[in-house]
XYZ file of C-alpha atoms in Angstrom:
123
model
C 11.847 10.191 46.306
C 10.107 6.823 46.635
C 6.853 8.606 47.493
C 7.020 10.618 44.283
C 7.719 7.532 42.161
C 4.802 5.717 43.795
C 2.493 8.701 43.224
C 3.448 9.027 39.535
C 3.004 5.276 38.956
C -0.408 5.342 40.651
C -1.460 8.406 38.619
C -0.339 6.726 35.394
C -2.312 3.590 36.286
C -5.459 5.676 36.987
C -5.015 7.606 33.706
C -4.489 4.431 31.657
C -7.586 2.840 33.216
C -9.691 5.933 32.480
C -8.492 6.025 28.849
C -9.229 2.327 28.430
C -12.744 2.632 29.826
C -13.502 5.692 27.648
C -11.864 4.336 24.473
C -15.139 4.430 22.522
C -15.167 8.216 22.867
C -11.659 8.943 21.580
C -10.442 6.067 19.355
C -12.145 7.512 16.248
C -9.909 10.582 16.622
C -6.689 8.560 16.326
C -5.415 8.525 12.721
C -4.935 4.961 11.500
C -3.305 4.332 8.104
C -5.453 2.490 5.560
C -2.845 -0.144 4.813
C -3.113 -1.620 8.318
C -6.478 -3.199 7.517
C -6.110 -3.925 3.794
C -4.476 -7.281 3.254
C -3.012 -7.661 -0.181
C -4.212 -10.621 -2.226
C -1.735 -13.472 -2.575
C -3.030 -15.332 -5.658
C -4.348 -14.464 -9.092
C -7.945 -15.199 -8.085
C -7.585 -12.853 -5.098
C -6.030 -10.235 -7.402
C -9.113 -10.467 -9.614
C -11.401 -10.007 -6.606
C -9.373 -6.961 -5.545
C -10.013 -5.338 -8.930
C -6.463 -5.721 -10.237
C -7.518 -6.937 -13.668
C -9.004 -5.464 -16.826
C -9.621 -6.249 -20.468
C -6.058 -5.212 -21.339
C -4.498 -6.994 -18.344
C -6.529 -10.182 -18.075
C -5.780 -12.464 -15.128
C -8.704 -14.794 -15.840
C -6.533 -16.752 -18.284
C -3.954 -17.341 -15.544
C -6.635 -18.739 -13.231
C -8.203 -20.835 -16.014
C -4.781 -22.295 -16.885
C -4.239 -23.327 -13.252
C -1.278 -21.006 -12.732
C 0.229 -21.838 -9.336
C 2.238 -18.639 -8.905
C 1.497 -16.378 -5.947
C -0.022 -13.569 -8.012
C 1.224 -10.107 -8.851
C 4.173 -8.366 -7.195
C 3.267 -7.289 -3.622
C 5.030 -3.918 -3.748
C 3.583 -3.132 -7.156
C 0.058 -4.102 -6.058
C 0.297 -1.889 -2.993
C 1.482 1.062 -5.062
C -1.158 0.575 -7.791
C -3.918 0.343 -5.174
C -2.611 3.510 -3.520
C -2.656 5.332 -6.858
C -6.179 4.056 -7.590
C -7.448 5.342 -4.223
C -5.647 8.668 -4.172
C -6.371 9.708 -7.783
C -9.708 7.874 -8.086
C -8.752 6.230 -11.374
C -9.184 2.743 -12.791
C -6.731 -0.136 -12.824
C -5.344 0.423 -16.342
C -4.707 4.115 -15.724
C -3.110 3.390 -12.327
C -0.842 0.796 -13.962
C 0.202 3.369 -16.578
C 0.969 5.972 -13.884
C 2.917 3.392 -11.864
C 5.012 2.402 -14.889
C 5.704 6.040 -15.786
C 6.895 6.630 -12.212
C 9.152 3.578 -12.427
C 10.522 4.773 -15.763
C 11.251 8.230 -14.325
C 12.953 6.726 -11.252
C 15.186 4.579 -13.481
C 16.060 7.373 -15.936
C 14.014 5.910 -18.787
C 11.988 8.055 -21.163
C 8.265 7.603 -21.783
C 9.085 5.967 -25.120
C 11.048 3.230 -23.297
C 14.522 4.366 -24.308
C 17.146 5.252 -21.679
C 17.838 8.939 -21.081
C 21.526 8.205 -20.567
C 23.616 10.477 -22.816
C 26.084 7.609 -23.393
C 23.360 5.338 -24.764
C 23.930 4.286 -28.367
C 21.174 2.673 -30.433
C 21.519 1.109 -33.865
C 18.231 1.078 -35.719
Protein backbone atom coordinates (compact mmCIF):
# COMPACT_ATOMS: atom_id res chain seq x y z
CA UNK A 1 0.00 0.00 0.00
CA UNK A 2 2.84 2.39 0.85
CA UNK A 3 4.47 1.60 -2.50
CA UNK A 4 1.33 2.61 -4.36
CA UNK A 5 0.99 5.87 -2.42
CA UNK A 6 4.64 6.69 -3.11
CA UNK A 7 4.22 5.90 -6.83
CA UNK A 8 1.09 8.08 -7.16
CA UNK A 9 2.75 10.98 -5.31
CA UNK A 10 5.84 10.72 -7.53
CA UNK A 11 3.68 10.57 -10.68
CA UNK A 12 1.71 13.62 -9.55
CA UNK A 13 4.94 15.52 -8.89
CA UNK A 14 6.27 14.63 -12.38
CA UNK A 15 2.95 15.66 -14.00
CA UNK A 16 2.81 18.97 -12.11
CA UNK A 17 6.41 19.76 -13.10
CA UNK A 18 5.70 18.96 -16.76
CA UNK A 19 2.58 21.17 -16.76
CA UNK A 20 4.50 24.01 -15.13
CA UNK A 21 7.34 23.85 -17.63
CA UNK A 22 4.91 23.72 -20.60
CA UNK A 23 2.51 26.38 -19.26
CA UNK A 24 3.13 28.69 -22.23
CA UNK A 25 1.58 26.07 -24.51
CA UNK A 26 -1.68 25.51 -22.62
CA UNK A 27 -2.49 28.56 -20.45
CA UNK A 28 -4.20 30.40 -23.34
CA UNK A 29 -6.73 27.54 -23.47
CA UNK A 30 -7.86 28.08 -19.87
CA UNK A 31 -10.95 30.33 -19.72
CA UNK A 32 -10.34 33.30 -17.44
CA UNK A 33 -13.23 35.67 -16.61
CA UNK A 34 -12.75 39.29 -17.68
CA UNK A 35 -13.53 40.72 -14.26
CA UNK A 36 -10.38 39.20 -12.74
CA UNK A 37 -8.17 41.75 -14.48
CA UNK A 38 -10.47 44.78 -14.62
CA UNK A 39 -10.20 46.80 -11.45
CA UNK A 40 -13.13 49.08 -10.90
CA UNK A 41 -12.35 52.77 -10.45
CA UNK A 42 -12.69 54.08 -6.91
CA UNK A 43 -13.05 57.85 -7.45
CA UNK A 44 -14.93 60.17 -9.77
CA UNK A 45 -11.80 60.96 -11.79
CA UNK A 46 -11.17 57.23 -12.27
CA UNK A 47 -14.84 56.79 -13.25
CA UNK A 48 -14.35 59.44 -15.94
CA UNK A 49 -11.26 57.65 -17.25
CA UNK A 50 -13.21 54.38 -17.36
CA UNK A 51 -15.81 55.99 -19.63
CA UNK A 52 -18.58 56.13 -17.02
CA UNK A 53 -19.62 59.68 -17.86
CA UNK A 54 -21.50 61.47 -20.62
CA UNK A 55 -23.14 64.77 -21.44
CA UNK A 56 -26.31 63.70 -19.60
CA UNK A 57 -24.43 62.20 -16.64
CA UNK A 58 -21.54 64.60 -16.13
CA UNK A 59 -18.98 63.69 -13.48
CA UNK A 60 -16.61 66.52 -14.40
CA UNK A 61 -18.56 68.88 -12.13
CA UNK A 62 -18.01 66.51 -9.19
CA UNK A 63 -14.26 66.51 -9.81
CA UNK A 64 -14.16 70.29 -10.34
CA UNK A 65 -16.05 70.83 -7.06
CA UNK A 66 -13.51 68.70 -5.18
CA UNK A 67 -16.02 66.00 -4.26
CA UNK A 68 -14.30 63.63 -1.83
CA UNK A 69 -16.72 60.72 -2.20
CA UNK A 70 -15.42 57.39 -3.47
CA UNK A 71 -17.20 57.56 -6.82
CA UNK A 72 -20.13 55.63 -8.22
CA UNK A 73 -21.61 52.48 -6.69
CA UNK A 74 -19.26 49.49 -7.21
CA UNK A 75 -21.98 46.95 -7.99
CA UNK A 76 -23.72 49.33 -10.36
CA UNK A 77 -20.46 50.19 -12.15
CA UNK A 78 -19.65 46.52 -12.63
CA UNK A 79 -23.10 45.81 -14.04
CA UNK A 80 -23.10 48.86 -16.36
CA UNK A 81 -19.65 47.93 -17.68
CA UNK A 82 -20.84 44.36 -18.27
CA UNK A 83 -23.86 45.64 -20.20
CA UNK A 84 -21.65 48.00 -22.23
CA UNK A 85 -19.31 45.14 -23.20
CA UNK A 86 -21.92 42.49 -23.89
CA UNK A 87 -24.34 44.65 -25.91
CA UNK A 88 -21.70 47.00 -27.36
CA UNK A 89 -23.63 50.12 -26.39
CA UNK A 90 -22.65 53.46 -24.89
CA UNK A 91 -22.76 54.57 -21.27
CA UNK A 92 -26.14 56.35 -21.39
CA UNK A 93 -27.86 53.40 -23.05
CA UNK A 94 -26.24 50.94 -20.61
CA UNK A 95 -27.42 53.08 -17.68
CA UNK A 96 -30.96 53.04 -19.09
CA UNK A 97 -30.89 49.24 -19.50
CA UNK A 98 -29.50 48.83 -15.97
CA UNK A 99 -32.24 51.02 -14.49
CA UNK A 100 -34.96 49.18 -16.42
CA UNK A 101 -33.61 45.88 -15.06
CA UNK A 102 -33.63 47.29 -11.53
CA UNK A 103 -37.19 48.54 -12.01
CA UNK A 104 -38.32 45.12 -13.27
CA UNK A 105 -36.60 43.35 -10.35
CA UNK A 106 -38.36 45.65 -7.86
CA UNK A 107 -41.80 45.41 -9.49
CA UNK A 108 -41.76 48.98 -10.79
CA UNK A 109 -43.14 49.95 -14.18
CA UNK A 110 -41.13 51.77 -16.85
CA UNK A 111 -43.02 54.96 -15.99
CA UNK A 112 -41.69 54.79 -12.41
CA UNK A 113 -44.94 53.78 -10.73
CA UNK A 114 -45.19 50.56 -8.70
CA UNK A 115 -46.96 47.61 -10.31
CA UNK A 116 -48.45 46.62 -6.97
CA UNK A 117 -52.23 46.20 -7.32
CA UNK A 118 -52.70 47.70 -3.83
CA UNK A 119 -50.92 50.91 -4.79
CA UNK A 120 -53.11 54.00 -4.55
CA UNK A 121 -52.06 57.31 -6.10
CA UNK A 122 -53.77 60.67 -5.67
CA UNK A 123 -53.02 62.99 -8.55
